[in-house]
Structures are given as C-alpha cells and as structure tokens.
Tab-separated table of C-alpha atoms in Angstrom:
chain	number	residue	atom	x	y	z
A	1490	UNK	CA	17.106	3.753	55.826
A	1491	UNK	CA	19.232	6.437	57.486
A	1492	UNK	CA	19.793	4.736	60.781
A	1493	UNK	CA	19.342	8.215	62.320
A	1494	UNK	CA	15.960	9.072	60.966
A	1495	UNK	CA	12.800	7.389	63.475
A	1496	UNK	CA	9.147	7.744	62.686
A	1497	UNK	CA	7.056	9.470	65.221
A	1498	UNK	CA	3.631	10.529	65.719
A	1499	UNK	CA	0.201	9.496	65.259
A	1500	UNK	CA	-1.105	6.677	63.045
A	1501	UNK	CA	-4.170	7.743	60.960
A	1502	UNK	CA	-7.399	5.950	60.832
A	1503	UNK	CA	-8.020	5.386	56.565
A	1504	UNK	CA	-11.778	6.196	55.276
A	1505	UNK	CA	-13.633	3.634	54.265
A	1506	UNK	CA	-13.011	3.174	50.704
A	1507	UNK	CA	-14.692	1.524	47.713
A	1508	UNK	CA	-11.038	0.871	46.301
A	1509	UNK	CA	-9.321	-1.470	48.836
A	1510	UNK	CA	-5.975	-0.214	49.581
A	1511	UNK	CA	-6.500	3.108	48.797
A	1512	UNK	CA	-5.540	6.549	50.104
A	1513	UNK	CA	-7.128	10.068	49.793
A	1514	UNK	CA	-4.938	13.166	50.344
A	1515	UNK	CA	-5.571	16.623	50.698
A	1516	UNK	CA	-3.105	19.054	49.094
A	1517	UNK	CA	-2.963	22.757	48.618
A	1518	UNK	CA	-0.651	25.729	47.220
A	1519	UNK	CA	0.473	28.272	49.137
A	1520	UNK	CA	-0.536	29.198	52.652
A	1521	UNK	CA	-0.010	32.622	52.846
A	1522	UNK	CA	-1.559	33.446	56.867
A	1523	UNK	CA	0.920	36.544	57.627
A	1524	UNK	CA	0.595	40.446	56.874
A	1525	UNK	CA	-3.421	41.296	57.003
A	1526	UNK	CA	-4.555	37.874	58.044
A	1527	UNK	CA	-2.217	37.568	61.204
A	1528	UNK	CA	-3.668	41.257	61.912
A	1529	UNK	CA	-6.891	39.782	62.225
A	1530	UNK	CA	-6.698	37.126	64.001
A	1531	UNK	CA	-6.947	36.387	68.359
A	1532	UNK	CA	-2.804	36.946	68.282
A	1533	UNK	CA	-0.638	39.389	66.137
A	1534	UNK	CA	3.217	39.861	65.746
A	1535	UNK	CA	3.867	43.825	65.320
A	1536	UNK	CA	2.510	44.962	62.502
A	1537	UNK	CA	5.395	46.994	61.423
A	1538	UNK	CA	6.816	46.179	57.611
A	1539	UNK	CA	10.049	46.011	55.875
A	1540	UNK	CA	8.411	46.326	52.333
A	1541	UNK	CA	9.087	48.963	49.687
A	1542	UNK	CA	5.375	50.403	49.283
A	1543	UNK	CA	3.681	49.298	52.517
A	1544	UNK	CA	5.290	49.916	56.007
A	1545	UNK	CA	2.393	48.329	58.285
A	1546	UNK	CA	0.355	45.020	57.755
A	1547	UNK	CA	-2.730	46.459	58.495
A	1548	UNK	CA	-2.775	48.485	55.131
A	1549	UNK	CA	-3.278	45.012	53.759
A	1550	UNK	CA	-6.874	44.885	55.956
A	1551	UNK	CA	-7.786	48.083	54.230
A	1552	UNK	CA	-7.146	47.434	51.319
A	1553	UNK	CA	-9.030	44.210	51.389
A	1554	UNK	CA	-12.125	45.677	53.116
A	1555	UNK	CA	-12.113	48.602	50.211
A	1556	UNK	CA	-12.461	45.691	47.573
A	1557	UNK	CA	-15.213	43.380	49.216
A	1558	UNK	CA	-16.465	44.725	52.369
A	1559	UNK	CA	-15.221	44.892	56.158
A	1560	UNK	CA	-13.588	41.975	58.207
A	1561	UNK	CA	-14.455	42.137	61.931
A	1562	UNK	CA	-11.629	43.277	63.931
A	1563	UNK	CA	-10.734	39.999	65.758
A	1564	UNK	CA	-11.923	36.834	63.441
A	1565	UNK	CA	-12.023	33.108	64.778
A	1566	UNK	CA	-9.460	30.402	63.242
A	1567	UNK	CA	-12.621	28.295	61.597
A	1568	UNK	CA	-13.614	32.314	60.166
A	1569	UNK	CA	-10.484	31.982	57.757
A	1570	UNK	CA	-11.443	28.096	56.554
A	1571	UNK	CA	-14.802	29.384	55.926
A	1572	UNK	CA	-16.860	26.733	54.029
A	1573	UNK	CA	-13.509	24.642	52.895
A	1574	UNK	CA	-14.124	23.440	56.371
A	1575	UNK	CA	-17.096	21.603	54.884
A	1576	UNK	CA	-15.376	20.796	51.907
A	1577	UNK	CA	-12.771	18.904	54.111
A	1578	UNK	CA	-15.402	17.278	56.589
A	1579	UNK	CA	-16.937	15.495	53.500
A	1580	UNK	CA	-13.925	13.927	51.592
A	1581	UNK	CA	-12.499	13.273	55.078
A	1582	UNK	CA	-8.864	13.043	53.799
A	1583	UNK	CA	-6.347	10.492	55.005
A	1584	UNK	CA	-3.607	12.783	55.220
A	1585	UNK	CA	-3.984	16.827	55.111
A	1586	UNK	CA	-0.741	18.385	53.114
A	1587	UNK	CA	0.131	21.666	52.877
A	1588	UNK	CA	2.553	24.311	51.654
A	1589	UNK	CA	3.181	26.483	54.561
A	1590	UNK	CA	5.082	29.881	52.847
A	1591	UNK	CA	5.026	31.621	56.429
A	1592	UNK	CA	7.584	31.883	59.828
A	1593	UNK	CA	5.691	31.193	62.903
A	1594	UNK	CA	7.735	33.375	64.895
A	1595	UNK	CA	7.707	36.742	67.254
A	1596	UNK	CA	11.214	37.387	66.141
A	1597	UNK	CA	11.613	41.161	64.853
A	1598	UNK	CA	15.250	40.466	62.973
A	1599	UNK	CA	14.097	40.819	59.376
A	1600	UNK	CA	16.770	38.268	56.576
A	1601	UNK	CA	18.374	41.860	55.420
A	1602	UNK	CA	17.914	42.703	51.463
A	1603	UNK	CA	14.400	40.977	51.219
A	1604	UNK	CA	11.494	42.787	50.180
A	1605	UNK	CA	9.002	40.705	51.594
A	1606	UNK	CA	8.692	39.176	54.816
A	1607	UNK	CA	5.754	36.780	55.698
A	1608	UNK	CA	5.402	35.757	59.662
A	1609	UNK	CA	2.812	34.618	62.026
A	1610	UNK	CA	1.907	34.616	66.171
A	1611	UNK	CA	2.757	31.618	67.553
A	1612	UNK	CA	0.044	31.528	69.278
A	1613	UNK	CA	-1.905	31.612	65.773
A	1614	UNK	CA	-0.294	27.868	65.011
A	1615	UNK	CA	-4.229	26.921	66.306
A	1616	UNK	CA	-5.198	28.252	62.729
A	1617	UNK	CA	-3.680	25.069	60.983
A	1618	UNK	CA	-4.835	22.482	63.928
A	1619	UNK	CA	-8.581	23.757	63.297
A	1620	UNK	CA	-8.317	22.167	59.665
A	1621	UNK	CA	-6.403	18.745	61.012
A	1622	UNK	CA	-3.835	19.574	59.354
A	1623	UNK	CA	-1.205	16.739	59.189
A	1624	UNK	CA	2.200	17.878	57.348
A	1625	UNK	CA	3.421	21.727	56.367
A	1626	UNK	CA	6.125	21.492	53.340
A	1627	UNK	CA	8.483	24.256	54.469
A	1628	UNK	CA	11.119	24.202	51.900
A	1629	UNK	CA	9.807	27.656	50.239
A	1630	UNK	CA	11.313	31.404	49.918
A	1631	UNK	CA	9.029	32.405	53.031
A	1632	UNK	CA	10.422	30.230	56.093
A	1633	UNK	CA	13.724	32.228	56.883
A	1634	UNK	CA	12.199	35.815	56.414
A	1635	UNK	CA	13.140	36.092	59.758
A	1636	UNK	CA	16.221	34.795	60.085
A	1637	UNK	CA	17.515	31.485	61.996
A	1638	UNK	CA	16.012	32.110	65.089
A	1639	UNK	CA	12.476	32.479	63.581
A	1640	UNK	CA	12.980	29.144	61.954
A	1641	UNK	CA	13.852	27.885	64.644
A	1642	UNK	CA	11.037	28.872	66.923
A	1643	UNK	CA	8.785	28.051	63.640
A	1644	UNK	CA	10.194	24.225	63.752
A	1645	UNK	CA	8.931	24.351	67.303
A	1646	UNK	CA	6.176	25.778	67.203
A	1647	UNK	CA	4.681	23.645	64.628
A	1648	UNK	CA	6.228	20.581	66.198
A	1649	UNK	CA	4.655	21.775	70.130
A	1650	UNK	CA	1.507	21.658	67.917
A	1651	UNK	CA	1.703	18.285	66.523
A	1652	UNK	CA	1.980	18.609	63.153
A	1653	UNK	CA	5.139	17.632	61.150
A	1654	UNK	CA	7.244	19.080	58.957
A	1655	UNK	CA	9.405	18.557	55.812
A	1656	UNK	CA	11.607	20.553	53.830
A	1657	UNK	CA	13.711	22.896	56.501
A	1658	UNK	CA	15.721	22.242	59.404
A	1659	UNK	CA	18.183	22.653	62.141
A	1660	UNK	CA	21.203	21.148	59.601
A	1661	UNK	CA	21.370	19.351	56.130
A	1662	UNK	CA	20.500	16.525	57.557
A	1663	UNK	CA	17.008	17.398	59.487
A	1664	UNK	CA	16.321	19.239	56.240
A	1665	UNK	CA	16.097	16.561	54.148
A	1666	UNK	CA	13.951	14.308	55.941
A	1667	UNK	CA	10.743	13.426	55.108
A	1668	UNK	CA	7.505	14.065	56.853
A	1669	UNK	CA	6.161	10.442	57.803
A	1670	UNK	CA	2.460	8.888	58.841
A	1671	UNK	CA	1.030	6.092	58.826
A	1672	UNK	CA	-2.178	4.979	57.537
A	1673	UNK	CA	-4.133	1.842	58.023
A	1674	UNK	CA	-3.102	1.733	54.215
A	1675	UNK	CA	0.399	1.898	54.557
A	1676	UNK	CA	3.158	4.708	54.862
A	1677	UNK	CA	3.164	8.034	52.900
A	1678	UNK	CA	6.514	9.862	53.052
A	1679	UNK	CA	6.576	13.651	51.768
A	1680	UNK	CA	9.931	15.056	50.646
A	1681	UNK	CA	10.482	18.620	50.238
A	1682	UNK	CA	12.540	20.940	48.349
A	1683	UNK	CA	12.746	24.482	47.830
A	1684	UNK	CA	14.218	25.600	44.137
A	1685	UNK	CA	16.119	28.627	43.706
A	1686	UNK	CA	14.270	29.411	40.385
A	1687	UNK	CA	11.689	30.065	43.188
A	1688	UNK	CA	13.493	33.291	44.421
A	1689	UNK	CA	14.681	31.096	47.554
A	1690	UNK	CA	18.403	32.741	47.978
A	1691	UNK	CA	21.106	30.352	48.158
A	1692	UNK	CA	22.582	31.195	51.552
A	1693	UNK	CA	19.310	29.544	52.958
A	1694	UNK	CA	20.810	26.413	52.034
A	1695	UNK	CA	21.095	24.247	55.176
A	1696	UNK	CA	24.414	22.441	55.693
A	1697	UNK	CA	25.966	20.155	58.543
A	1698	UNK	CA	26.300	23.347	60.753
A	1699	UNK	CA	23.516	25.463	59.647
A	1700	UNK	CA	19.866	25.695	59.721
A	1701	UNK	CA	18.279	26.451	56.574
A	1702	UNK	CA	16.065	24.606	53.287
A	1703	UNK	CA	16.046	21.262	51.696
A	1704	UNK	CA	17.650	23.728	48.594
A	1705	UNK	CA	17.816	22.732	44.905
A	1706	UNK	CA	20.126	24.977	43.212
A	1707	UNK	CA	19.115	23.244	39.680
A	1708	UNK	CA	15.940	21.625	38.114
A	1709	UNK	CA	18.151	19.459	35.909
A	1710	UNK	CA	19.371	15.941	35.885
A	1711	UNK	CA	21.846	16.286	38.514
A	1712	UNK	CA	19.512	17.291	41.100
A	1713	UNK	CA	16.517	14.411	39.675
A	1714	UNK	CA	19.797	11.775	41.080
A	1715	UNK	CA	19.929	13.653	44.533
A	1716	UNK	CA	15.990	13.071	45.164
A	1717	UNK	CA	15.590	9.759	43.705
A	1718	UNK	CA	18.821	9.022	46.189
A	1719	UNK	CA	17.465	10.899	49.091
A	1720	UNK	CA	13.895	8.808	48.451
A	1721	UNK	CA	15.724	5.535	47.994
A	1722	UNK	CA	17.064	5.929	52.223
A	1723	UNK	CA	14.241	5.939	53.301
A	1724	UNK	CA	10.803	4.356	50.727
A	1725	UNK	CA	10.033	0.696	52.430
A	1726	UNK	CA	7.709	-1.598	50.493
A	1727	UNK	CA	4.261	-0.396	50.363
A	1728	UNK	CA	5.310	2.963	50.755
A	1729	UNK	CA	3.385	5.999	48.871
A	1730	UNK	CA	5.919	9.055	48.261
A	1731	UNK	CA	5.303	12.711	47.456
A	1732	UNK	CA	7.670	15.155	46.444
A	1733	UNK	CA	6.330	18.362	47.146
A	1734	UNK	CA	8.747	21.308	45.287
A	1735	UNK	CA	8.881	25.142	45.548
A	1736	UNK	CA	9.475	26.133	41.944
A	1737	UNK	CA	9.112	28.272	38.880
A	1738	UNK	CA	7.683	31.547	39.124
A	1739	UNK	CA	4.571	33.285	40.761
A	1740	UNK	CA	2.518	34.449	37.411
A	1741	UNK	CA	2.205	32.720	34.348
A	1742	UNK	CA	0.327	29.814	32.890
A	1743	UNK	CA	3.462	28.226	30.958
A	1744	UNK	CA	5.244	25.085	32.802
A	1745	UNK	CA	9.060	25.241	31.597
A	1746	UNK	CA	10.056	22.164	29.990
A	1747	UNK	CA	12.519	21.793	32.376
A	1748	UNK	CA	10.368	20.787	34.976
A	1749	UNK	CA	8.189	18.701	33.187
A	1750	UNK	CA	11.719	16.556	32.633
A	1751	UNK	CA	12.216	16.718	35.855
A	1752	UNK	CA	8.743	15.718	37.704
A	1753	UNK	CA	8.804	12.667	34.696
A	1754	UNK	CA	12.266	11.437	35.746
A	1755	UNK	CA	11.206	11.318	39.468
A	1756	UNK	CA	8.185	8.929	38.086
A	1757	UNK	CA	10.489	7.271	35.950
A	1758	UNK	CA	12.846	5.857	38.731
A	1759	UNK	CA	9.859	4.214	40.299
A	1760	UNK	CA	10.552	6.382	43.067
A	1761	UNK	CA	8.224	8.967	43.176
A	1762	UNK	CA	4.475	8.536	43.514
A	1763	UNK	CA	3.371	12.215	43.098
A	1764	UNK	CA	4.783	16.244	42.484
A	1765	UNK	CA	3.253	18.458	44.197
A	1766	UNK	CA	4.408	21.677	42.580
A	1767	UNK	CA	3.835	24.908	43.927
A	1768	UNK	CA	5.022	28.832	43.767
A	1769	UNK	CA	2.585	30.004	41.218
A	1770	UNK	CA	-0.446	32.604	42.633
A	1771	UNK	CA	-2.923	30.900	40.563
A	1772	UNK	CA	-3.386	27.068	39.429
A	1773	UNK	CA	-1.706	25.819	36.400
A	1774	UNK	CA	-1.674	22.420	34.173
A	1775	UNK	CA	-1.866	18.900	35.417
A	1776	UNK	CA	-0.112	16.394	34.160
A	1777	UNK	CA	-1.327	12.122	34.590
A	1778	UNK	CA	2.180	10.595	34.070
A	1779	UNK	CA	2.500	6.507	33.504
A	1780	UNK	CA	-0.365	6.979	35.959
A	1781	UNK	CA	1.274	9.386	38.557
A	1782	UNK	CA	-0.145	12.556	38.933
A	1783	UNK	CA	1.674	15.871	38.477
A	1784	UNK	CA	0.657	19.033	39.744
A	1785	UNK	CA	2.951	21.895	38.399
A	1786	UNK	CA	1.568	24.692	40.242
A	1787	UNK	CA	-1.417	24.321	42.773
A	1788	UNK	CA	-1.722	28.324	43.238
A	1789	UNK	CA	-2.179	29.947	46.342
A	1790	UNK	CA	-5.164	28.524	49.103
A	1791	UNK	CA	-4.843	31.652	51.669
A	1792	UNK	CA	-3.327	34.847	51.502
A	1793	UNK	CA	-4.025	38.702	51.706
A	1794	UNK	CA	-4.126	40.078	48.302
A	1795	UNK	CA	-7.609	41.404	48.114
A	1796	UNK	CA	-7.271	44.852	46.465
A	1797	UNK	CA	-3.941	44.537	45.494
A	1798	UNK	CA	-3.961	45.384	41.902
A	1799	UNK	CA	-1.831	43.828	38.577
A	1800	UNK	CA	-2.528	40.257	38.149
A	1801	UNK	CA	-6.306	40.557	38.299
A	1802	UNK	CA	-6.365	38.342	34.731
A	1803	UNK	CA	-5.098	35.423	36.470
A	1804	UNK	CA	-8.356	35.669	39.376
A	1805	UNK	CA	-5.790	34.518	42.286
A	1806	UNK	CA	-8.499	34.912	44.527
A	1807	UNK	CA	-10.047	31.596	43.176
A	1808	UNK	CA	-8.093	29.184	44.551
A	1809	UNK	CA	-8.521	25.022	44.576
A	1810	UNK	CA	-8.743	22.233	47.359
A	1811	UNK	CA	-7.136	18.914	45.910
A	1812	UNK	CA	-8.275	15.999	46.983
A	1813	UNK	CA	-6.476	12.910	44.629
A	1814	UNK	CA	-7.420	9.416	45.367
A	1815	UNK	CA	-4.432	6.901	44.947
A	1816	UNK	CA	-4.008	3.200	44.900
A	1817	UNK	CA	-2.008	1.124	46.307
A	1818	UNK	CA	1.047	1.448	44.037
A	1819	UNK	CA	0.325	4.992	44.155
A	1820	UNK	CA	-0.959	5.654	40.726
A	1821	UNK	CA	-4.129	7.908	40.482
A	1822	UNK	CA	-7.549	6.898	40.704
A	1823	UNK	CA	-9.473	10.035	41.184
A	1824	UNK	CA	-8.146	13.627	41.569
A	1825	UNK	CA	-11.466	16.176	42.270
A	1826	UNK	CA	-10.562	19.339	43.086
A	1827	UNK	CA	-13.331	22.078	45.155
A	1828	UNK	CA	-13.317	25.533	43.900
A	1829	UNK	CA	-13.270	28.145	46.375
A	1830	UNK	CA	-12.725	31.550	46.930
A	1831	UNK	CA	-11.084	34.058	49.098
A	1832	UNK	CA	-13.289	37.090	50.382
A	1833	UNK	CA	-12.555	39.394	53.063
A	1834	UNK	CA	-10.007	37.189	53.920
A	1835	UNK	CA	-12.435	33.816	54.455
A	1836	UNK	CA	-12.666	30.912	52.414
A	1837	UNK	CA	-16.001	30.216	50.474
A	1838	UNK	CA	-17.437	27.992	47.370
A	1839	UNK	CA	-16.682	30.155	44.714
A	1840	UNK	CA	-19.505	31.153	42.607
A	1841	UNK	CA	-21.653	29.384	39.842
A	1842	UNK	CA	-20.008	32.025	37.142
A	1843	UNK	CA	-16.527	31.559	38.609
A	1844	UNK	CA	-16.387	27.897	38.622
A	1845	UNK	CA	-17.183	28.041	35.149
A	1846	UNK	CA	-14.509	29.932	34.134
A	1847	UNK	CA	-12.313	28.115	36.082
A	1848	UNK	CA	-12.872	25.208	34.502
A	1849	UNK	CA	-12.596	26.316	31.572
A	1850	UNK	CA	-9.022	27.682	32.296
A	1851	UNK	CA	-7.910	24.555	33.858
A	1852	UNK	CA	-9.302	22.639	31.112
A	1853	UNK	CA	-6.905	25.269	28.576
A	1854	UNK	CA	-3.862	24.738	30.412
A	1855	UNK	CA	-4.763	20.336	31.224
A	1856	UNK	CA	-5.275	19.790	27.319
A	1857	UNK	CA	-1.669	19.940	26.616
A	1858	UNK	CA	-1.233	16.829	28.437
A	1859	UNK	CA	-4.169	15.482	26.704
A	1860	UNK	CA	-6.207	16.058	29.463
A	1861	UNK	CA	-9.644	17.557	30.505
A	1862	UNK	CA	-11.425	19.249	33.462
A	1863	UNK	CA	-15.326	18.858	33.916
A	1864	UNK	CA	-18.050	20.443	36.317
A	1865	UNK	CA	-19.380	17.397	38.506
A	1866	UNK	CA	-23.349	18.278	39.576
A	1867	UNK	CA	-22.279	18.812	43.180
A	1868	UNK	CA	-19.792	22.322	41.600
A	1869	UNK	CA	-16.345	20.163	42.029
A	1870	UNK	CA	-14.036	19.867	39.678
A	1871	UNK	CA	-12.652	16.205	37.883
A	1872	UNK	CA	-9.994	15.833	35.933
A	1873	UNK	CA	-10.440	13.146	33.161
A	1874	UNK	CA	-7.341	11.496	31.705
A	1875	UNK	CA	-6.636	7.807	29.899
C-alpha cells in the first residue's frame, strides 16, 4: 500500500443481512444538480451561462415548468430526492455511491472553449448529505468546468461536508486514490477514472504539479495494466473494489466492444469486484461477468432536461436507483434496481406504464449477455442471470 495514502473517516454500521458477510451498495449515473436545479434551490451561483443557445440557467426552469407544470421558487434539498428518499430508507444501503458530474464552486472563471459548464452553491453541498451520501466519483468531463480553483474549492467543499471523494485531485497522486470505508463487513475501495472517449479534454489530466482527473487517455490493454496496478497498492484481503469509469458516449444503446474487453480484463485479474460505468443519459446493458457485475452505463439520476427536446426516444427522464447485493468475495447476489422518474425537477416512482416499458428496454439491451430483467410485485426491477 502506498505508504502515503491513510484511511479516514467514519466506519459504517452493515444491515442485517440474510447472507452473512454481505454488502449492499447504492449506485447511480450521473448527478447532474447545476443550471435549473441550483436555481431552485435555498443557494444559487449567478445564473449567467457560457452556452451557445442559452445564456441564463433559469431558462432551464422554464422550460421545465412548460413541459410538466411549475416548481416553487425556492424548493427544499429532500424536494429534489422526492420519493427515492423512501426508496433509500428501505434497502438501507451500506455504502451510498455516486457519480457527481458537477463543480461545487462560486468561482465565475469558466475552462475557456467549453460549451457547457455545470456548477453548484456551496452552500447547496447539504443536497447530497440529505440522501447519506457516502462517496462522489469525480473523475468526469464536469468537475473542472470551472477551472482549478473551482476544483479546488469543490474538493473542499465536499470534504468540509464529510463525504469522500475519488477520481480528481490536487496532483496525480491525490487523483488516483481511492475513496475508502469501512463496513462491519470489511473494506470497499472505489477507484475512479475519467475516459477521454467521454469528452473529458486531456489537459485535465492531473500530474505531480497539477490538479486535475484520474484521466484514461485509452480503453485498451495498456490502460486495463495501469488500474489493475493502481488497485494492486492498495486492495488488502477481504477487500471489495469498484471501479467506477466515465466513458463512452451520452446517447445510444450500443456498448463498444472495447469496453466490454476492458471491464472483463479488470474481473479477470481478480482485481476488480465491480464497473460502474457511466456517461450515457439513459441506462444501458448489464453484464454478470464470472459472477461480477458490470454496469456499462447507469444513465443519468438528476438533472435539468425537462423540455429540452431531441432524445425524447431514449425517455432520460426515467432514470434507475441500483441497489446490488454482493458477497463476500464480491461476486453478485442480488442487483434490484427502483425505477423512478424526474418531474419538475423532483424524483418520483415512475409510473405503472413507464416501468413497463422500461423493463422491457432493459430486458432488450441485458439479453445480449444472456440476461433478463423482470417486474418484482412491489414495481422494482431484478435482473436474472446464471
């Protein structure tokens, strides 16, 4: 283990479990809480834009409230949960994961010849705490929008809050560490990387001088060797890794073969426990992999797209909670997933009509793996593998 690298904060009281040993996570896609939702909630950053069409975040409100109906003008942190609140009270997760594509920051100096800039008040970090959530993956094309001061004050912020990060840093070297907690079931360490074919520019790359991402300029076997080596400083026996990766692009059901080669070779090194892939607006194919599961693409859990036409085929406003069960050599026991969706900016259980066609899309794009998604009688989702 890198001599440098220390575990801190808080140890994590398991569920009890039928399956001794075993862990349940929560994981999600993108979180997305910028633009229209930092508009609406208690604190906003100037709402002032840098994009090509729309010059002030609160267009995004509007547009929003002309597709489903007004949002009140100041809305609570639980308002944005919604009912995934309740979704998260009842599987009571061991460890809450996820992928956090937005600066915290008040800084105003926009990364020059980027279309899109994604930030968030500070003061708004209180929108992650109200869901308990434990790690935010960073290493995505979002977290250095606003250059290397609002990373910085991002790393901060989230860090004053207590939660812990992965995936971007101060240097290389704080980059590439792993998010760490303890369970009464052991470690789980989450590694996380940020892929170019993600639209993540290279000059974000952090090096021994420079703040920046966990970057992986390839999905190929060169870069498999660097994570199974950055993994092998630091897994312990009994340790449960994830490698959560920013990859691939944001529409489209197909999962380039590439990266299936890659997430397999990760599993095959005895290394890696579980992908957690995301980039991709809407959910795509999961994989069960000599046991280990594989999710390619998770889609997006908040953002503020309501209204915002093109892509209305893929139904990104139906997004998924994951909640995978694993043992205690990490393979999968369980992965049920809870169907929800976003409206006027707030989470709820999506309805009877959508959840059917959900699974039915998720069972299109799981059968190339030889797997299958079912309906439970409670409206979650299972996925069924041998």
């Amino acid at each position: 283990m890198n001599p440098l690298f220390s575990e801190q904060g808080r140890n994590y009281k398991s569920m009890s479990k039928t399956d001794p040993g075993s862990i349940t996570l929560f994981l999600s896609g993108d979180v997305m809480t910028s633009r229209g939702i930092d508009q609406v909630l208690p604190h906003s950053v100037d709402p002032i834009l840098h994009e090509r069409y729309v010059k002030n975040a609160k267009q995004y409100v509007q547009l929003a409230e002309k597709e489903n109906g007004s949002i009140p003008e100041e809305v609570s942190y639980q308002y944005i949960w919604g009912e995934a609140l309740d979704e998260l009270n009842s599987y009571q997760p061991d460890i809450r994961i996820i992928n956090l594509e937005t600066a915290v920051t008040t800084s105003d100096a926009s990364w020059k010849n980027k279309h899109i800039h994604y930030r968030m008040h500070p003061k708004n970090v209180a929108l992650l705490t109200t869901a308990n959530i434990d790690i935010c993956v960073l290493g995505n094309n979002h977290v250095l929008d606003w250059e290397y001061d609002g990373l910085k004050e991002t790393l901060n912020t989230l860090q004053q809050a207590g939660l812990k990060t992965a995936g971007a840093g101060l240097d290389a070297e704080s980059a590439s560490q792993p998010a760490v907690l303890s369970t009464d079931e052991g470690r789980i360490l989450v590694f996380s990387y940020g892929a170019l074919t993600a639209g993540i520019p290279m000059s974000w790359q952090a090096d021994a001088e420079q703040p920046g991402v966990h970057f992986l300029p390839h999905i190929g076997g060169n870069s498999a060797k660097k994570v199974i080596s950055d993994i092998q400083q630091y897994r312990q026996k009994g340790d449960r890794v994830i490698v959560s990766i920013h990859w691939g692009s944001n529409w489209g059901y197909g999962i380039p073969k590439r990266q299936k080669a890659f997430a397999r070779r990760l599993i095959d090194s005895g290394k890696a426990d579980l992908i957690h892939g995301h980039s991709s607006h809407h959910r795509k194919g999961i994989e069960v992999y000599k046991g280990k599961l594989i999710l390619y693409g998770c889609g997006d859990l908040i953002n503020d797209y309501e209204g915002i036409s093109g892509h209305e085929k893929f139904h990104d406003d139906l997004t998924l909670l994951y909640f995978p069960k694993l043992d205690e050599d990490g393979e999968l026991l369980s992965l049920r997933m809870s169907p929800m969706q976003i409206h006027r900016f707030q989470l709820r259980k999506a309805p009877p009509g959508e959840v059917k066609w959900l699974t039915g899309v998720m069972n299109d794009q799981c059968r190339q793996f030889g797997h299958s998604v079912s309906q439970t009688s409670d409206g979650q989702l299972e996925l069924h593998w041998e």
